[in-house]
PDB file of C-alpha atoms in Angstrom:
ATOM      1  CA  UNK A   1     153.721 154.675 146.599  1.00 55.00           C
ATOM      2  CA  UNK A   2     151.207 152.254 145.511  1.00 54.00           C
ATOM      3  CA  UNK A   3     152.201 150.824 142.289  1.00 53.00           C
ATOM      4  CA  UNK A   4     149.379 148.084 141.728  1.00 59.00           C
ATOM      5  CA  UNK A   5     146.909 150.601 140.369  1.00 69.00           C
ATOM      6  CA  UNK A   6     149.552 152.723 138.588  1.00 80.00           C
ATOM      7  CA  UNK A   7     149.467 153.198 134.864  1.00 94.00           C
ATOM      8  CA  UNK A   8     152.029 151.616 132.628  1.00 97.00           C
ATOM      9  CA  UNK A   9     152.502 153.678 129.537  1.00 97.00           C
ATOM     10  CA  UNK A  10     155.119 154.835 126.928  1.00 97.00           C
ATOM     11  CA  UNK A  11     157.478 157.682 128.270  1.00 98.00           C
ATOM     12  CA  UNK A  12     157.176 161.065 127.044  1.00 97.00           C
ATOM     13  CA  UNK A  13     159.540 163.942 126.981  1.00 96.00           C
ATOM     14  CA  UNK A  14     157.845 165.547 130.003  1.00 96.00           C
ATOM     15  CA  UNK A  15     158.933 162.389 131.962  1.00 96.00           C
ATOM     16  CA  UNK A  16     162.568 163.354 131.731  1.00 97.00           C
ATOM     17  CA  UNK A  17     162.846 165.029 135.170  1.00 96.00           C
ATOM     18  CA  UNK A  18     161.276 161.962 136.763  1.00 96.00           C
ATOM     19  CA  UNK A  19     163.484 159.563 134.779  1.00 96.00           C
ATOM     20  CA  UNK A  20     166.543 161.578 135.746  1.00 96.00           C
ATOM     21  CA  UNK A  21     165.611 161.263 139.390  1.00 96.00           C
ATOM     22  CA  UNK A  22     165.054 157.473 139.128  1.00 96.00           C
ATOM     23  CA  UNK A  23     168.315 157.127 137.144  1.00 95.00           C
ATOM     24  CA  UNK A  24     170.318 158.785 139.914  1.00 95.00           C
ATOM     25  CA  UNK A  25     168.950 156.315 142.447  1.00 93.00           C
ATOM     26  CA  UNK A  26     170.676 153.575 140.164  1.00 89.00           C
ATOM     27  CA  UNK A  27     173.862 155.417 139.913  1.00 89.00           C
ATOM     28  CA  UNK A  28     173.483 157.313 136.673  1.00 90.00           C
ATOM     29  CA  UNK A  29     172.952 160.819 137.417  1.00 85.00           C
ATOM     30  CA  UNK A  30     172.670 163.314 134.450  1.00 86.00           C
ATOM     31  CA  UNK A  31     170.936 166.571 133.585  1.00 93.00           C
ATOM     32  CA  UNK A  32     167.207 166.515 132.762  1.00 94.00           C
ATOM     33  CA  UNK A  33     168.083 167.952 129.343  1.00 94.00           C
ATOM     34  CA  UNK A  34     170.363 164.936 128.700  1.00 94.00           C
ATOM     35  CA  UNK A  35     167.479 162.460 129.366  1.00 95.00           C
ATOM     36  CA  UNK A  36     165.063 164.595 127.404  1.00 96.00           C
ATOM     37  CA  UNK A  37     167.393 164.284 124.366  1.00 96.00           C
ATOM     38  CA  UNK A  38     167.567 160.404 125.024  1.00 96.00           C
ATOM     39  CA  UNK A  39     163.946 160.157 125.205  1.00 96.00           C
ATOM     40  CA  UNK A  40     163.421 162.123 122.073  1.00 96.00           C
ATOM     41  CA  UNK A  41     165.895 159.917 119.977  1.00 96.00           C
ATOM     42  CA  UNK A  42     164.494 156.701 121.472  1.00 96.00           C
ATOM     43  CA  UNK A  43     160.881 157.617 120.642  1.00 94.00           C
ATOM     44  CA  UNK A  44     161.911 157.868 117.057  1.00 95.00           C
ATOM     45  CA  UNK A  45     163.495 154.608 116.979  1.00 96.00           C
ATOM     46  CA  UNK A  46     161.530 151.551 116.010  1.00 95.00           C
ATOM     47  CA  UNK A  47     163.723 149.130 118.076  1.00 97.00           C
ATOM     48  CA  UNK A  48     163.624 151.080 121.280  1.00 98.00           C
ATOM     49  CA  UNK A  49     161.018 151.802 123.932  1.00 98.00           C
ATOM     50  CA  UNK A  50     160.908 153.312 127.387  1.00 98.00           C
ATOM     51  CA  UNK A  51     157.839 152.477 129.443  1.00 98.00           C
ATOM     52  CA  UNK A  52     157.038 154.020 132.778  1.00 98.00           C
ATOM     53  CA  UNK A  53     154.930 153.177 135.768  1.00 98.00           C
ATOM     54  CA  UNK A  54     153.050 156.295 136.716  1.00 95.00           C
ATOM     55  CA  UNK A  55     151.703 156.654 140.160  1.00 88.00           C
ATOM     56  CA  UNK A  56     149.669 159.328 142.004  1.00 82.00           C
ATOM     57  CA  UNK A  57     150.095 162.967 140.873  1.00 84.00           C
ATOM     58  CA  UNK A  58     152.233 162.025 137.925  1.00 82.00           C
ATOM     59  CA  UNK A  59     155.157 160.772 140.004  1.00 92.00           C
ATOM     60  CA  UNK A  60     156.980 157.913 138.397  1.00 96.00           C
ATOM     61  CA  UNK A  61     157.284 154.657 140.399  1.00 96.00           C
ATOM     62  CA  UNK A  62     159.805 153.409 137.777  1.00 97.00           C
ATOM     63  CA  UNK A  63     160.734 152.824 134.173  1.00 97.00           C
ATOM     64  CA  UNK A  64     162.076 150.154 131.808  1.00 98.00           C
ATOM     65  CA  UNK A  65     164.226 150.572 128.837  1.00 98.00           C
ATOM     66  CA  UNK A  66     163.872 148.220 125.932  1.00 98.00           C
ATOM     67  CA  UNK A  67     165.750 147.500 122.791  1.00 98.00           C
ATOM     68  CA  UNK A  68     165.029 144.995 119.763  1.00 98.00           C
ATOM     69  CA  UNK A  69     168.406 143.445 119.062  1.00 95.00           C
ATOM     70  CA  UNK A  70     169.482 141.648 115.966  1.00 92.00           C
ATOM     71  CA  UNK A  71     172.587 139.362 116.596  1.00 91.00           C
ATOM     72  CA  UNK A  72     174.135 137.614 113.711  1.00 93.00           C
ATOM     73  CA  UNK A  73     174.719 134.456 115.871  1.00 92.00           C
ATOM     74  CA  UNK A  74     171.260 134.320 117.610  1.00 89.00           C
ATOM     75  CA  UNK A  75     168.727 136.437 115.804  1.00 90.00           C
ATOM     76  CA  UNK A  76     166.300 138.887 117.048  1.00 94.00           C
ATOM     77  CA  UNK A  77     165.763 139.283 120.839  1.00 97.00           C
ATOM     78  CA  UNK A  78     164.417 141.871 123.189  1.00 97.00           C
ATOM     79  CA  UNK A  79     166.739 143.229 125.790  1.00 97.00           C
ATOM     80  CA  UNK A  80     165.815 145.149 129.140  1.00 97.00           C
ATOM     81  CA  UNK A  81     168.520 147.800 128.967  1.00 96.00           C
ATOM     82  CA  UNK A  82     167.510 149.602 132.121  1.00 95.00           C
ATOM     83  CA  UNK A  83     164.971 149.025 134.958  1.00 96.00           C
ATOM     84  CA  UNK A  84     164.574 151.400 137.770  1.00 96.00           C
ATOM     85  CA  UNK A  85     162.038 151.207 140.425  1.00 96.00           C
ATOM     86  CA  UNK A  86     161.713 154.115 142.867  1.00 96.00           C
ATOM     87  CA  UNK A  87     163.119 153.248 146.370  1.00 92.00           C
ATOM     88  CA  UNK A  88     159.782 154.121 147.718  1.00 93.00           C
ATOM     89  CA  UNK A  89     158.033 151.865 145.412  1.00 94.00           C
ATOM     90  CA  UNK A  90     159.913 148.644 145.605  1.00 93.00           C
ATOM     91  CA  UNK A  91     158.016 145.554 146.661  1.00 92.00           C
ATOM     92  CA  UNK A  92     154.758 147.270 145.407  1.00 92.00           C
ATOM     93  CA  UNK A  93     154.516 145.312 142.223  1.00 95.00           C
ATOM     94  CA  UNK A  94     155.854 148.265 139.900  1.00 95.00           C
ATOM     95  CA  UNK A  95     158.848 146.233 138.661  1.00 95.00           C
ATOM     96  CA  UNK A  96     156.774 143.210 138.081  1.00 97.00           C
ATOM     97  CA  UNK A  97     154.251 145.209 136.056  1.00 97.00           C
ATOM     98  CA  UNK A  98     157.090 147.024 133.999  1.00 98.00           C
ATOM     99  CA  UNK A  99     158.633 143.527 133.178  1.00 97.00           C
ATOM    100  CA  UNK A 100     155.219 142.253 132.097  1.00 98.00           C
ATOM    101  CA  UNK A 101     154.822 145.219 129.840  1.00 98.00           C
ATOM    102  CA  UNK A 102     158.249 144.481 128.358  1.00 98.00           C
ATOM    103  CA  UNK A 103     157.126 140.998 127.676  1.00 98.00           C
ATOM    104  CA  UNK A 104     154.149 142.242 125.900  1.00 98.00           C
ATOM    105  CA  UNK A 105     156.219 144.703 123.929  1.00 98.00           C
ATOM    106  CA  UNK A 106     158.609 141.774 122.819  1.00 98.00           C
ATOM    107  CA  UNK A 107     155.574 139.476 122.006  1.00 97.00           C
ATOM    108  CA  UNK A 108     154.048 142.353 119.889  1.00 97.00           C
ATOM    109  CA  UNK A 109     157.216 142.193 117.784  1.00 97.00           C
ATOM    110  CA  UNK A 110     157.250 138.508 117.336  1.00 96.00           C
ATOM    111  CA  UNK A 111     160.263 138.086 119.590  1.00 96.00           C
ATOM    112  CA  UNK A 112     160.616 134.859 121.486  1.00 94.00           C
ATOM    113  CA  UNK A 113     163.268 135.741 124.097  1.00 96.00           C
ATOM    114  CA  UNK A 114     163.683 138.646 126.671  1.00 97.00           C
ATOM    115  CA  UNK A 115     167.132 139.135 128.168  1.00 95.00           C
ATOM    116  CA  UNK A 116     168.928 141.482 130.469  1.00 92.00           C
ATOM    117  CA  UNK A 117     172.294 142.082 132.013  1.00 91.00           C
ATOM    118  CA  UNK A 118     172.557 142.889 135.790  1.00 88.00           C
ATOM    119  CA  UNK A 119     175.595 144.320 137.725  1.00 85.00           C
ATOM    120  CA  UNK A 120     176.984 141.995 140.313  1.00 83.00           C
ATOM    121  CA  UNK A 121     176.595 144.766 142.930  1.00 81.00           C
ATOM    122  CA  UNK A 122     172.576 144.482 142.769  1.00 85.00           C
ATOM    123  CA  UNK A 123     171.728 141.390 144.808  1.00 77.00           C
ATOM    124  CA  UNK A 124     168.069 142.504 145.017  1.00 85.00           C
ATOM    125  CA  UNK A 125     167.797 142.369 141.182  1.00 87.00           C
ATOM    126  CA  UNK A 126     169.539 138.808 141.292  1.00 88.00           C
ATOM    127  CA  UNK A 127     166.455 137.590 143.474  1.00 87.00           C
ATOM    128  CA  UNK A 128     163.860 139.597 141.511  1.00 90.00           C
ATOM    129  CA  UNK A 129     164.460 138.405 137.996  1.00 92.00           C
ATOM    130  CA  UNK A 130     164.464 134.665 138.778  1.00 92.00           C
ATOM    131  CA  UNK A 131     161.114 135.101 140.690  1.00 93.00           C
ATOM    132  CA  UNK A 132     159.655 136.240 137.262  1.00 94.00           C
ATOM    133  CA  UNK A 133     160.961 133.190 135.507  1.00 94.00           C
ATOM    134  CA  UNK A 134     164.323 134.487 134.182  1.00 94.00           C
ATOM    135  CA  UNK A 135     167.206 132.091 134.263  1.00 94.00           C
ATOM    136  CA  UNK A 136     170.999 133.080 134.594  1.00 93.00           C
ATOM    137  CA  UNK A 137     172.244 132.164 131.428  1.00 92.00           C
ATOM    138  CA  UNK A 138     175.948 133.102 131.785  1.00 89.00           C
ATOM    139  CA  UNK A 139     178.523 135.162 133.629  1.00 88.00           C
ATOM    140  CA  UNK A 140     180.671 137.530 131.679  1.00 88.00           C
ATOM    141  CA  UNK A 141     183.001 140.436 131.710  1.00 87.00           C
ATOM    142  CA  UNK A 142     181.953 143.751 130.096  1.00 87.00           C
ATOM    143  CA  UNK A 143     184.632 145.764 128.658  1.00 92.00           C
ATOM    144  CA  UNK A 144     184.481 149.277 127.432  1.00 92.00           C
ATOM    145  CA  UNK A 145     186.741 151.832 125.776  1.00 96.00           C
ATOM    146  CA  UNK A 146     186.196 155.466 125.497  1.00 93.00           C
ATOM    147  CA  UNK A 147     186.456 156.790 122.073  1.00 97.00           C
ATOM    148  CA  UNK A 148     187.897 160.143 121.859  1.00 90.00           C
TER     149      UNK A 148
END
């Protein structure tokens, strides 16, 4: 899948099946309807964006999820909350183009920093991001609690 000539655009509800397929590759499987609902909610949010890299025949080479975050201690920043490139499209420039589009999205909002979190089990990502100019700023533990 050649991504160099692929189109970077905002995700639409019709992309839900492709986004579900890509999310499953990252270990986050869910029904298409779940992703359609999330896309619909995010499309109405002024602080969220989902961009896709569309290849031939409408097949997605990847997607990136973005959020503008206002933090009391450090102000406004943009966070990459998800980035998936299709296994068949890796090393074609799709990820690089999606991150460049994320930088443009952040700049258009006057944001001066783009950050992300990367799971320790993703060594390819740990090589990818520094190659794009990202610096590791800290190591942290992430805790969660289910609210019932």
